[in-house]
Tab-separated table of C-alpha atoms and ligand atoms in Angstrom:
chain	number	residue	atom	x	y	z
A	99	UNK	CA	19.241	2.663	-6.570
A	100	UNK	CA	17.280	5.606	-5.677
A	101	UNK	CA	15.868	7.868	-8.371
A	102	UNK	CA	14.284	11.377	-8.384
A	103	UNK	CA	10.761	11.717	-9.298
A	104	UNK	CA	10.867	14.443	-12.081
A	105	UNK	CA	14.224	14.418	-13.906
A	106	UNK	CA	12.937	17.053	-16.364
A	107	UNK	CA	10.066	18.637	-14.709
A	108	UNK	CA	6.954	17.753	-16.421
A	109	UNK	CA	7.643	14.490	-18.177
A	110	UNK	CA	9.478	15.044	-21.484
A	111	UNK	CA	9.451	12.185	-24.125
A	112	UNK	CA	13.102	11.959	-24.429
A	113	UNK	CA	14.306	11.724	-20.686
A	114	UNK	CA	14.463	7.827	-20.828
A	115	UNK	CA	17.566	6.199	-21.561
A	116	UNK	CA	17.576	4.177	-24.711
A	117	UNK	CA	16.277	0.702	-24.587
A	118	UNK	CA	14.985	0.897	-20.893
A	119	UNK	CA	11.808	-0.713	-21.747
A	120	UNK	CA	11.628	-4.325	-22.636
A	121	UNK	CA	11.185	-5.742	-25.978
A	122	UNK	CA	7.663	-6.660	-27.358
A	123	UNK	CA	5.936	-9.432	-25.692
A	124	UNK	CA	5.670	-12.765	-27.496
A	125	UNK	CA	1.819	-12.538	-27.002
A	126	UNK	CA	0.418	-9.093	-26.459
A	127	UNK	CA	-2.917	-10.901	-25.474
A	128	UNK	CA	-1.386	-12.958	-22.679
A	129	UNK	CA	-2.059	-12.024	-19.085
A	130	UNK	CA	0.747	-12.751	-16.874
A	131	UNK	CA	-0.742	-14.161	-13.839
A	132	UNK	CA	1.949	-12.438	-11.584
A	133	UNK	CA	0.427	-9.016	-12.159
A	134	UNK	CA	-3.211	-9.997	-12.601
A	135	UNK	CA	-5.639	-10.963	-9.994
A	136	UNK	CA	-6.527	-14.672	-9.236
A	137	UNK	CA	-9.657	-14.841	-11.099
A	138	UNK	CA	-8.950	-12.619	-14.034
A	139	UNK	CA	-8.886	-14.736	-17.190
A	140	UNK	CA	-9.451	-14.272	-21.025
A	141	UNK	CA	-12.702	-16.009	-22.185
A	142	UNK	CA	-13.449	-17.911	-25.292
A	143	UNK	CA	-14.462	-14.675	-27.004
A	144	UNK	CA	-11.335	-13.022	-26.077
A	145	UNK	CA	-12.745	-10.678	-23.578
A	146	UNK	CA	-11.232	-10.507	-20.128
A	147	UNK	CA	-13.470	-11.211	-17.129
A	148	UNK	CA	-13.051	-11.141	-13.301
A	149	UNK	CA	-14.990	-13.058	-11.021
A	150	UNK	CA	-16.816	-14.573	-13.793
A	151	UNK	CA	-18.068	-11.218	-15.254
A	152	UNK	CA	-16.795	-9.820	-18.560
A	153	UNK	CA	-15.280	-6.414	-18.635
A	154	UNK	CA	-17.647	-4.948	-21.205
A	155	UNK	CA	-20.651	-5.824	-18.826
A	156	UNK	CA	-18.674	-4.222	-15.884
A	157	UNK	CA	-17.944	-1.265	-18.023
A	158	UNK	CA	-21.431	-0.868	-19.011
A	159	UNK	CA	-22.852	-1.096	-15.555
A	160	UNK	CA	-20.397	0.713	-13.412
A	161	UNK	CA	-18.755	2.971	-16.025
A	162	UNK	CA	-15.092	3.828	-16.548
A	163	UNK	CA	-12.743	4.433	-15.319
A	164	UNK	CA	-13.386	2.192	-12.412
A	165	UNK	CA	-11.303	0.038	-9.914
A	166	UNK	CA	-12.371	-3.745	-9.886
A	167	UNK	CA	-11.366	-5.668	-6.872
A	168	UNK	CA	-11.376	-9.288	-6.879
A	169	UNK	CA	-12.726	-10.285	-3.690
A	170	UNK	CA	-11.786	-14.013	-3.741
A	171	UNK	CA	-8.143	-12.835	-4.306
A	172	UNK	CA	-8.134	-10.315	-1.644
A	173	UNK	CA	-9.503	-12.729	0.943
A	174	UNK	CA	-6.975	-15.460	-0.271
A	175	UNK	CA	-3.985	-13.184	0.020
A	176	UNK	CA	-5.243	-11.953	3.604
A	177	UNK	CA	-5.523	-15.523	4.778
A	178	UNK	CA	-2.154	-16.645	3.163
A	179	UNK	CA	-0.644	-13.768	5.431
A	180	UNK	CA	-2.700	-14.796	8.526
A	181	UNK	CA	-1.830	-18.510	7.916
A	182	UNK	CA	1.929	-18.037	7.225
A	183	UNK	CA	2.366	-16.049	10.534
A	184	UNK	CA	0.310	-18.260	12.474
A	185	UNK	CA	-0.818	-17.765	16.113
A	186	UNK	CA	2.437	-16.322	17.632
A	187	UNK	CA	2.143	-13.283	15.243
A	188	UNK	CA	-0.196	-10.604	14.173
A	189	UNK	CA	-0.876	-9.266	10.803
A	190	UNK	CA	-2.127	-5.734	10.588
A	191	UNK	CA	-3.262	-4.603	7.293
A	192	UNK	CA	-2.027	-1.147	6.543
A	193	UNK	CA	-5.279	0.700	5.614
A	194	UNK	CA	-3.590	3.454	3.946
A	195	UNK	CA	-3.039	1.154	0.938
A	196	UNK	CA	-6.902	1.100	0.603
A	197	UNK	CA	-9.568	1.140	3.110
A	198	UNK	CA	-13.294	0.938	2.670
A	199	UNK	CA	-15.941	-0.536	5.187
A	200	UNK	CA	-16.144	-3.775	2.828
A	201	UNK	CA	-12.232	-4.049	3.157
A	202	UNK	CA	-12.527	-3.899	6.918
A	203	UNK	CA	-15.177	-6.545	7.119
A	204	UNK	CA	-13.210	-8.796	4.870
A	205	UNK	CA	-10.159	-8.359	7.055
A	206	UNK	CA	-12.127	-8.943	10.119
A	207	UNK	CA	-13.678	-12.127	8.750
A	208	UNK	CA	-10.201	-13.450	7.823
A	209	UNK	CA	-8.731	-12.754	11.242
A	210	UNK	CA	-6.410	-9.770	10.387
A	211	UNK	CA	-5.834	-6.776	12.401
A	212	UNK	CA	-5.666	-3.153	10.938
A	213	UNK	CA	-3.290	-0.413	11.076
A	214	UNK	CA	-4.861	3.179	10.675
A	215	UNK	CA	-3.053	6.610	10.438
A	216	UNK	CA	-5.696	9.170	10.728
A	217	UNK	CA	-8.912	10.006	12.414
A	218	UNK	CA	-10.754	9.251	9.063
A	219	UNK	CA	-9.283	5.609	8.860
A	220	UNK	CA	-9.944	4.846	12.497
A	221	UNK	CA	-13.587	6.066	12.088
A	222	UNK	CA	-13.928	3.898	9.007
A	223	UNK	CA	-12.509	0.840	10.694
A	224	UNK	CA	-14.811	1.241	13.779
A	225	UNK	CA	-17.946	1.816	11.759
A	226	UNK	CA	-17.493	-1.397	9.964
A	227	UNK	CA	-17.111	-3.387	13.406
A	228	UNK	CA	-13.264	-3.844	13.517
A	229	UNK	CA	-12.863	-4.498	17.115
A	230	UNK	CA	-10.903	-1.373	18.622
A	231	UNK	CA	-8.235	-3.731	20.176
A	232	UNK	CA	-7.319	-5.143	16.924
A	233	UNK	CA	-6.301	-1.641	15.528
A	234	UNK	CA	-2.920	0.053	15.922
A	235	UNK	CA	-2.804	3.993	15.427
A	236	UNK	CA	-0.041	5.459	13.499
A	237	UNK	CA	1.271	8.792	12.411
A	238	UNK	CA	4.220	11.344	12.826
A	239	UNK	CA	1.828	14.105	13.797
A	240	UNK	CA	-1.285	12.827	15.549
A	241	UNK	CA	-3.568	15.628	16.465
A	242	UNK	CA	-4.868	15.888	20.024
A	243	UNK	CA	-8.401	14.987	18.662
A	244	UNK	CA	-7.131	11.834	17.029
A	245	UNK	CA	-5.262	10.670	19.900
A	246	UNK	CA	-8.319	11.255	22.282
A	247	UNK	CA	-10.473	9.473	19.790
A	248	UNK	CA	-8.268	6.374	19.568
A	249	UNK	CA	-7.726	6.186	23.300
A	250	UNK	CA	-11.589	6.584	23.994
A	251	UNK	CA	-12.162	3.976	21.372
A	252	UNK	CA	-9.819	1.507	23.069
A	253	UNK	CA	-7.414	0.938	20.219
A	254	UNK	CA	-4.946	-1.948	20.886
A	255	UNK	CA	-1.812	0.110	20.458
A	256	UNK	CA	-0.637	3.668	19.505
A	257	UNK	CA	2.634	3.680	17.895
A	258	UNK	CA	4.727	6.688	19.373
A	259	UNK	CA	6.590	8.610	16.761
A	260	UNK	CA	8.376	11.334	18.555
A	261	UNK	CA	9.256	12.686	22.138
A	262	UNK	CA	6.507	15.090	22.121
A	263	UNK	CA	4.113	12.404	21.402
A	264	UNK	CA	5.321	10.204	24.179
A	265	UNK	CA	4.307	13.017	26.708
A	266	UNK	CA	1.098	14.032	24.815
A	267	UNK	CA	-0.279	10.515	24.647
A	268	UNK	CA	0.718	9.812	28.169
A	269	UNK	CA	-1.181	13.069	29.373
A	270	UNK	CA	-4.298	12.327	27.416
A	271	UNK	CA	-4.489	8.907	28.527
A	272	UNK	CA	-4.018	9.706	32.139
A	273	UNK	CA	-6.581	12.538	31.823
A	274	UNK	CA	-8.928	9.965	30.371
A	275	UNK	CA	-8.325	7.752	33.425
A	276	UNK	CA	-6.778	4.985	31.508
A	277	UNK	CA	-3.230	3.354	30.572
A	278	UNK	CA	-2.558	3.271	26.673
A	279	UNK	CA	-0.684	0.303	25.216
A	280	UNK	CA	2.067	1.804	22.978
A	281	UNK	CA	4.903	0.838	20.856
A	282	UNK	CA	7.878	3.253	19.943
A	283	UNK	CA	8.553	3.548	16.384
A	284	UNK	CA	12.456	3.638	15.833
A	285	UNK	CA	14.395	4.310	12.781
A	286	UNK	CA	17.117	1.582	12.516
A	287	UNK	CA	19.278	3.343	10.015
A	288	UNK	CA	18.506	0.962	7.061
A	289	UNK	CA	17.716	2.633	3.755
A	290	UNK	CA	15.761	0.147	1.989
A	291	UNK	CA	16.186	-0.756	-1.720
A	292	UNK	CA	13.354	1.386	-3.057
A	293	UNK	CA	12.366	4.915	-4.266
A	294	UNK	CA	13.830	7.493	-2.243
A	295	UNK	CA	10.496	9.106	-1.382
A	296	UNK	CA	9.240	5.919	0.203
A	297	UNK	CA	12.202	4.828	2.058
A	298	UNK	CA	11.535	5.545	5.599
A	299	UNK	CA	14.311	3.717	8.163
A	300	UNK	CA	17.198	5.913	7.307
A	301	UNK	CA	17.656	8.616	9.872
A	302	UNK	CA	17.150	11.853	7.699
A	303	UNK	CA	13.498	11.860	7.470
A	304	UNK	CA	10.464	12.718	9.667
A	305	UNK	CA	9.324	9.342	11.051
A	306	UNK	CA	10.404	7.747	14.276
A	307	UNK	CA	12.965	8.090	16.768
A	308	UNK	CA	16.559	7.093	15.907
A	309	UNK	CA	18.376	4.176	17.441
A	310	UNK	CA	21.502	6.157	16.986
A	311	UNK	CA	23.072	8.341	19.737
A	312	UNK	CA	20.913	6.418	22.374
A	313	UNK	CA	17.733	8.363	21.360
A	314	UNK	CA	15.482	5.367	21.195
A	315	UNK	CA	16.731	4.206	24.532
A	316	UNK	CA	15.935	7.546	25.860
A	317	UNK	CA	12.570	7.338	24.568
A	318	UNK	CA	12.088	3.917	26.123
A	319	UNK	CA	13.297	5.320	29.415
A	320	UNK	CA	10.806	8.116	29.226
A	321	UNK	CA	7.861	6.005	28.229
A	322	UNK	CA	8.673	3.670	31.119
A	323	UNK	CA	8.193	6.493	33.791
A	324	UNK	CA	4.845	7.687	32.658
A	325	UNK	CA	1.956	6.315	34.336
A	326	UNK	CA	-0.495	6.815	31.256
A	327	UNK	CA	1.605	4.394	29.053
A	328	UNK	CA	1.913	0.804	28.908
A	329	UNK	CA	4.873	0.262	26.852
A	330	UNK	CA	4.433	-3.209	24.900
A	331	UNK	CA	7.236	-2.798	22.224
A	332	UNK	CA	9.307	-1.549	19.485
A	333	UNK	CA	8.163	-0.785	15.973
A	334	UNK	CA	10.158	-0.421	12.841
A	335	UNK	CA	9.059	0.352	9.120
A	336	UNK	CA	11.994	0.517	6.624
A	337	UNK	CA	10.160	1.360	3.470
A	338	UNK	CA	7.837	0.090	0.487
A	339	UNK	CA	8.015	-2.062	-2.529
A	340	UNK	CA	11.022	-3.964	-0.985
A	341	UNK	CA	11.980	-7.360	-2.463
A	342	UNK	CA	15.175	-7.841	-0.742
A	343	UNK	CA	14.919	-9.189	2.893
A	344	UNK	CA	18.354	-7.990	3.808
A	345	UNK	CA	16.889	-4.799	5.209
A	346	UNK	CA	14.572	-6.453	7.296
A	347	UNK	CA	17.190	-8.587	8.873
A	348	UNK	CA	19.380	-5.674	9.741
A	349	UNK	CA	16.254	-3.892	11.169
A	350	UNK	CA	15.313	-6.896	13.274
A	351	UNK	CA	18.833	-7.349	14.466
A	352	UNK	CA	18.913	-3.762	15.600
A	353	UNK	CA	15.497	-3.971	17.341
A	354	UNK	CA	16.263	-6.919	19.267
A	355	UNK	CA	19.627	-5.232	20.355
A	356	UNK	CA	17.251	-2.541	21.711
A	357	UNK	CA	15.227	-4.991	23.479
A	358	UNK	CA	18.282	-6.464	25.109
A	359	UNK	CA	19.571	-2.974	26.190
A	360	UNK	CA	16.044	-2.190	27.723
A	361	UNK	CA	16.186	-5.398	29.635
A	362	UNK	CA	19.907	-4.891	30.844
A	363	UNK	CA	18.965	-1.225	31.962
A	364	UNK	CA	15.281	-1.629	33.352
A	365	UNK	CA	14.985	-5.470	33.923
A	366	UNK	CA	12.004	-5.216	31.499
A	367	UNK	CA	11.489	-7.562	28.422
A	368	UNK	CA	9.203	-5.876	26.175
A	369	UNK	CA	6.979	-8.496	24.591
A	370	UNK	CA	6.342	-7.353	21.133
A	371	UNK	CA	8.125	-6.005	18.117
A	372	UNK	CA	6.521	-5.011	14.770
A	373	UNK	CA	8.599	-4.954	11.678
A	374	UNK	CA	6.204	-2.910	9.859
A	375	UNK	CA	5.050	-3.403	6.014
A	376	UNK	CA	6.866	-2.608	2.643
A	377	UNK	CA	6.934	-5.905	0.850
A	378	UNK	CA	6.954	-5.564	-2.798
A	379	UNK	CA	4.617	-6.754	-5.442
A	380	UNK	CA	4.711	-7.362	-9.193
A	381	UNK	CA	3.766	-4.380	-11.149
A	382	UNK	CA	5.199	-5.911	-14.352
A	383	UNK	CA	6.623	-9.330	-15.285
A	384	UNK	CA	9.957	-8.394	-14.305
A	385	UNK	CA	9.135	-8.205	-10.673
A	386	UNK	CA	9.461	-11.220	-8.200
A	387	UNK	CA	7.698	-10.769	-4.926
A	388	UNK	CA	8.341	-13.097	-2.111
A	389	UNK	CA	5.358	-15.180	-0.805
A	390	UNK	CA	3.913	-14.574	2.593
A	391	UNK	CA	5.129	-17.909	3.788
A	392	UNK	CA	8.790	-17.284	2.727
A	393	UNK	CA	8.539	-13.776	4.404
A	394	UNK	CA	7.027	-15.145	7.712
A	395	UNK	CA	9.747	-17.742	7.865
A	396	UNK	CA	12.761	-15.298	7.150
A	397	UNK	CA	11.544	-12.847	9.656
A	398	UNK	CA	10.690	-15.534	12.394
A	399	UNK	CA	14.133	-17.039	11.937
A	400	UNK	CA	15.899	-13.790	12.144
A	401	UNK	CA	14.097	-12.615	15.453
A	402	UNK	CA	14.333	-16.180	17.017
A	403	UNK	CA	17.943	-16.309	16.431
A	404	UNK	CA	18.861	-12.732	17.547
A	405	UNK	CA	16.747	-13.349	20.695
A	406	UNK	CA	18.510	-16.575	21.451
A	407	UNK	CA	21.940	-14.954	21.109
A	408	UNK	CA	20.874	-12.045	23.425
A	409	UNK	CA	19.121	-14.522	25.745
A	410	UNK	CA	15.910	-12.799	25.499
A	411	UNK	CA	12.499	-14.544	25.316
A	412	UNK	CA	11.252	-14.234	21.524
A	413	UNK	CA	8.773	-11.244	21.425
A	414	UNK	CA	5.445	-11.726	19.546
A	415	UNK	CA	6.023	-10.304	16.219
A	416	UNK	CA	3.629	-8.308	14.190
A	417	UNK	CA	3.750	-7.031	10.547
A	418	UNK	CA	1.846	-4.422	8.556
A	419	UNK	CA	1.526	-5.375	4.907
A	420	UNK	CA	-0.558	-3.052	2.762
A	421	UNK	CA	0.413	-3.221	-0.854
A	422	UNK	CA	1.371	-6.848	-0.589
A	423	UNK	CA	-2.392	-7.816	0.267
A	424	UNK	CA	-4.424	-5.296	-1.748
A	425	UNK	CA	-2.111	-4.241	-4.586
A	426	UNK	CA	-2.305	-7.201	-6.847
A	427	UNK	CA	-6.280	-7.807	-6.307
A	428	UNK	CA	-7.438	-5.058	-8.333
A	429	UNK	CA	-7.226	-3.256	-11.625
A	430	UNK	CA	-8.440	-0.016	-13.299
A	431	UNK	CA	-10.551	-0.231	-16.280
A	432	UNK	CA	-10.366	2.465	-18.777
A	433	UNK	CA	-11.860	3.304	-22.094
A	434	UNK	CA	-9.495	4.498	-24.950
A	435	UNK	CA	-10.530	8.062	-26.100
A	436	UNK	CA	-7.746	9.214	-28.601
A	437	UNK	CA	-4.727	7.789	-30.206
A	438	UNK	CA	-1.622	9.734	-31.231
A	439	UNK	CA	1.031	7.820	-33.156
A	440	UNK	CA	4.463	9.709	-33.283
A	441	UNK	CA	6.584	8.116	-36.128
A	442	UNK	CA	9.398	6.157	-34.798
A	443	UNK	CA	8.856	7.038	-31.241
A	444	UNK	CA	5.701	5.794	-29.651
A	445	UNK	CA	1.979	6.040	-29.658
A	446	UNK	CA	0.173	8.214	-27.075
A	447	UNK	CA	-2.983	6.457	-25.885
A	448	UNK	CA	-5.465	8.648	-24.006
A	449	UNK	CA	-7.759	7.112	-21.393
A	450	UNK	CA	-10.791	8.580	-19.465
A	451	UNK	CA	-8.882	8.869	-16.166
A	452	UNK	CA	-5.165	9.647	-15.562
A	453	UNK	CA	-3.289	10.963	-12.581
A	454	UNK	CA	-6.365	11.592	-10.642
A	455	UNK	CA	-7.015	7.788	-10.094
A	456	UNK	CA	-3.235	6.631	-10.348
A	457	UNK	CA	-0.702	9.273	-9.183
A	458	UNK	CA	2.070	6.724	-8.705
A	459	UNK	CA	3.525	6.923	-12.065
A	460	UNK	CA	3.914	10.766	-11.785
A	461	UNK	CA	5.002	10.732	-8.279
A	462	UNK	CA	7.440	7.811	-8.009
A	463	UNK	CA	8.213	6.903	-11.718
A	464	UNK	CA	6.115	3.769	-10.804
A	465	UNK	CA	6.094	0.953	-13.570
A	466	UNK	CA	2.788	-0.618	-14.812
A	467	UNK	CA	1.575	-3.213	-17.131
A	468	UNK	CA	-1.526	-2.819	-19.442
A	469	UNK	CA	-3.589	-5.032	-21.492
A	470	UNK	CA	-6.389	-4.657	-24.195
A	471	UNK	CA	-9.160	-6.419	-22.354
A	472	UNK	CA	-12.257	-5.979	-24.425
A	473	UNK	CA	-11.144	-8.400	-27.192
A	474	UNK	CA	-7.957	-9.989	-28.374
A	475	UNK	CA	-5.922	-8.882	-31.379
A	476	UNK	CA	-3.523	-10.432	-34.071
A	477	UNK	CA	-2.124	-7.016	-34.848
A	478	UNK	CA	1.638	-6.287	-34.365
A	479	UNK	CA	2.480	-4.989	-30.810
A	480	UNK	CA	3.104	-1.105	-30.738
A	481	UNK	CA	5.003	0.748	-28.269
A	482	UNK	CA	2.592	2.782	-26.188
A	483	UNK	CA	2.405	5.362	-23.268
A	484	UNK	CA	-0.887	5.529	-21.780
A	485	UNK	CA	-1.805	8.942	-20.609
A	486	UNK	CA	-4.763	10.487	-18.978
A	487	UNK	CA	-7.006	13.342	-19.651
A	488	UNK	CA	-5.551	15.981	-17.179
A	489	UNK	CA	-4.011	19.288	-18.102
A	490	UNK	CA	-0.202	18.412	-17.880
A	491	UNK	CA	2.268	16.413	-19.813
A	492	UNK	CA	3.356	14.492	-16.742
A	493	UNK	CA	-0.183	12.667	-16.477
A	494	UNK	CA	1.150	9.340	-17.341
A	495	UNK	CA	-0.472	6.076	-16.133
A	496	UNK	CA	1.778	3.693	-17.959
A	497	UNK	CA	5.070	4.964	-19.195
A	498	UNK	CA	5.978	2.137	-21.680
A	499	UNK	CA	4.171	-0.888	-22.593
A	500	UNK	CA	2.965	-2.825	-25.491
A	501	UNK	CA	-0.599	-2.920	-27.014
A	502	UNK	CA	-1.955	-4.271	-30.445
A	503	UNK	CA	-1.387	-1.806	-33.198
A	504	UNK	CA	-5.095	-1.968	-34.215
A	505	UNK	CA	-6.154	-0.410	-30.949
A	506	UNK	CA	-9.025	1.879	-31.492
A	507	UNK	CA	-11.119	4.465	-29.398
A	508	UNK	CA	-13.661	2.691	-27.570
A	509	UNK	CA	-11.725	-0.224	-26.662
A	510	UNK	CA	-11.392	-1.080	-22.927
A	511	UNK	CA	-7.803	-1.384	-21.623
A	512	UNK	CA	-6.954	-2.346	-18.004
A	513	UNK	CA	-4.044	-1.605	-15.831
A	514	UNK	CA	-3.407	-4.387	-13.236
A	515	UNK	CA	-1.871	-4.199	-9.703
A	516	UNK	CA	-3.891	-0.996	-8.884
A	517	UNK	CA	-5.315	-1.974	-5.573
A	518	UNK	CA	-2.790	-0.298	-3.492
A	519	UNK	CA	-2.190	3.662	-3.245
A	520	UNK	CA	-4.302	4.503	-6.191
A	521	UNK	CA	-7.935	4.981	-5.022
A	522	UNK	CA	-6.357	5.862	-1.679
A	523	UNK	CA	-4.225	8.739	-3.261
A	524	UNK	CA	-6.665	9.628	-5.923
A	525	UNK	CA	-7.540	13.238	-6.274
A	526	UNK	CA	-9.956	15.602	-7.768
A	527	UNK	CA	-7.504	17.316	-10.194
A	528	UNK	CA	-9.332	19.188	-12.792
A	529	UNK	CA	-12.440	18.518	-10.750
A	530	UNK	CA	-12.114	14.907	-11.951
A	531	UNK	CA	-14.602	12.604	-10.223
A	532	UNK	CA	-12.713	9.877	-8.392
A	533	UNK	CA	-13.832	6.579	-9.738
A	534	UNK	CA	-15.708	3.695	-7.940
A	535	UNK	CA	-14.262	0.659	-6.381
A	536	UNK	CA	-16.308	-2.406	-7.480
A	537	UNK	CA	-15.939	-5.739	-5.666
A	538	UNK	CA	-16.322	-8.700	-7.771
A	539	UNK	CA	-16.997	-12.453	-6.696
A	540	UNK	CA	-18.452	-15.598	-7.994
A	541	UNK	CA	-20.373	-13.849	-10.791
A	542	UNK	CA	-21.605	-10.913	-8.717
A	543	UNK	CA	-20.331	-7.276	-8.709
A	544	UNK	CA	-21.189	-4.462	-6.068
A	545	UNK	CA	-19.972	-1.144	-5.636
A	546	UNK	CA	-17.970	-0.703	-2.269
A	547	UNK	CA	-17.102	2.881	-2.773
A	548	UNK	CA	-19.448	4.595	-5.236
A	549	UNK	CA	-18.220	7.067	-8.032
A	550	UNK	CA	-18.067	10.614	-7.079
A	551	UNK	CA	-20.613	12.954	-8.789
A	552	UNK	CA	-20.643	16.670	-9.661
A	553	UNK	CA	-23.056	16.962	-6.803
A	554	UNK	CA	-20.367	15.785	-4.484
A	555	UNK	CA	-18.040	18.418	-5.812
A	556	UNK	CA	-20.551	21.212	-5.521
A	557	UNK	CA	-21.714	20.050	-1.987
A	558	UNK	CA	-18.110	20.838	-0.699
A	559	UNK	CA	-17.824	24.010	-2.537
A	560	UNK	CA	-20.105	26.257	-0.415
A	561	UNK	CA	-20.062	29.304	-2.650
B	1283	LLP	N1	3.515	0.550	8.136
B	1283	LLP	C1	3.712	1.738	8.319
B	1283	LLP	C2	4.273	2.239	9.456
B	1283	LLP	C3	3.874	2.550	7.006
B	1283	LLP	O1	3.966	3.795	6.996
B	1283	LLP	C4	3.331	1.828	5.874
B	1283	LLP	C5	3.502	2.446	4.425
B	1283	LLP	C6	2.963	0.382	5.707
B	1283	LLP	C7	2.980	-0.314	7.071
B	1283	LLP	C8	2.471	-0.208	4.472
B	1283	LLP	O2	3.469	-0.366	3.523
B	1283	LLP	P1	3.132	-1.359	2.336
B	1283	LLP	O3	3.190	-2.857	2.848
B	1283	LLP	O4	1.867	-0.826	1.724
B	1283	LLP	O5	4.305	-0.921	1.455
B	1283	LLP	N2	2.306	5.860	-1.402
B	1283	LLP	C9	3.437	5.153	-1.711
B	1283	LLP	C10	3.554	4.192	-0.420
B	1283	LLP	C11	3.784	4.709	0.950
B	1283	LLP	C12	3.735	4.022	2.058
B	1283	LLP	C13	3.689	4.602	3.537
B	1283	LLP	N3	3.872	3.798	4.558
B	1283	LLP	C14	3.253	4.253	-2.712
B	1283	LLP	O6	2.303	4.293	-3.505
B	1283	LLP	O7	4.243	3.489	-3.297
């Protein structure tokens, strides 16, 4: 079911249907391992630690709000994807979820490739030593400069998103005296079971070329005639935060049918298909994500079966998980500032960040969990809404959750599963300073993206 983001404009307290939030948890101090990074644990004192370092120490050293990434967990997840897909497939981490040079190095070391979708992401990837041939370049409106930058760098593939781009990339490659490896992104007509703003494979949207009406077949026809292009495969991305494999199954079937049609028409078997990203993670205990090995097995079986039926050689598969790798590995640490109880309704807990460090709740009605992490508490759970410090009532971080009723200003609370699309979508709204990203591992913490300063703001404002 898709929902619209703002049923009542700026959020009103009464738009939620009765009972849409779950009952109070049995233990408000418990940390569900589904939503918290691998090394997050509550120590004997009741304080939460990550990578062996307590949150009070982290808050003191790095301030709040701040994102803490569990490096051990990130590497384990990246490795799990790599291992699950094996040597006959490629895993491209989707940098849009969160990208920094440390992340690029971890990915490189763990044997993953990288999907970038802007000149900025490409520059970050290259500057951290990701080999260009392991980078895929995406985007529905790449600029001429970006295309030139990507081809000159020698990226492994550019994913063509429109008829104009087929000609544009071919022309630029040819003028640079090269042939660029490309895939064509098709929209397979699947509407993934997710929020309408992030479902991308149905046809009424800006991305890709429709399989319908022979458009994708026409795109292949054109790409095959252009000297500047080496067409290596077909790409499909059906949406985000998807739990149900059925959408991928339909997508794979339709992409393989296109490969068969291309073989029949041109006598060419395209060697690769990319099934995109979009695999869901647990934001709350109610979510049940699939493990990478289950996903790899399911996708591999679908493609093999369809190719056997069409008498095609099985193409090399690639996938582009972003959220599923980085999402669960980080949490945002906030300090509680003010608390406003509304009798019989809920308690508003204001923290020192908000929609500038996590826009997903306001934008997609995203659900999050939250926990008191600087101590435990025996107090009764209370229904809270965690809100930020920005000047609008839609500035919500966690819509409905339970925290202990003795919560007080100065307590530290943390929101798990904020590794994906939080720092990468952070803004300077109200001239907020974007928080740092700190990597924690084996008792050591280091800043990988520093906190913005007022000087940074003034440097951009040239007066
Ligand atoms: N590949 C392509 C071509 C994509 O467009 C995306 C995401 C991915 C891979 C990675 O998807 P993931 O595995 O991370 O779901 N800001 C939204 C998500 C937008 C996703 C855009 N494309 C959110 O916060 O939910």
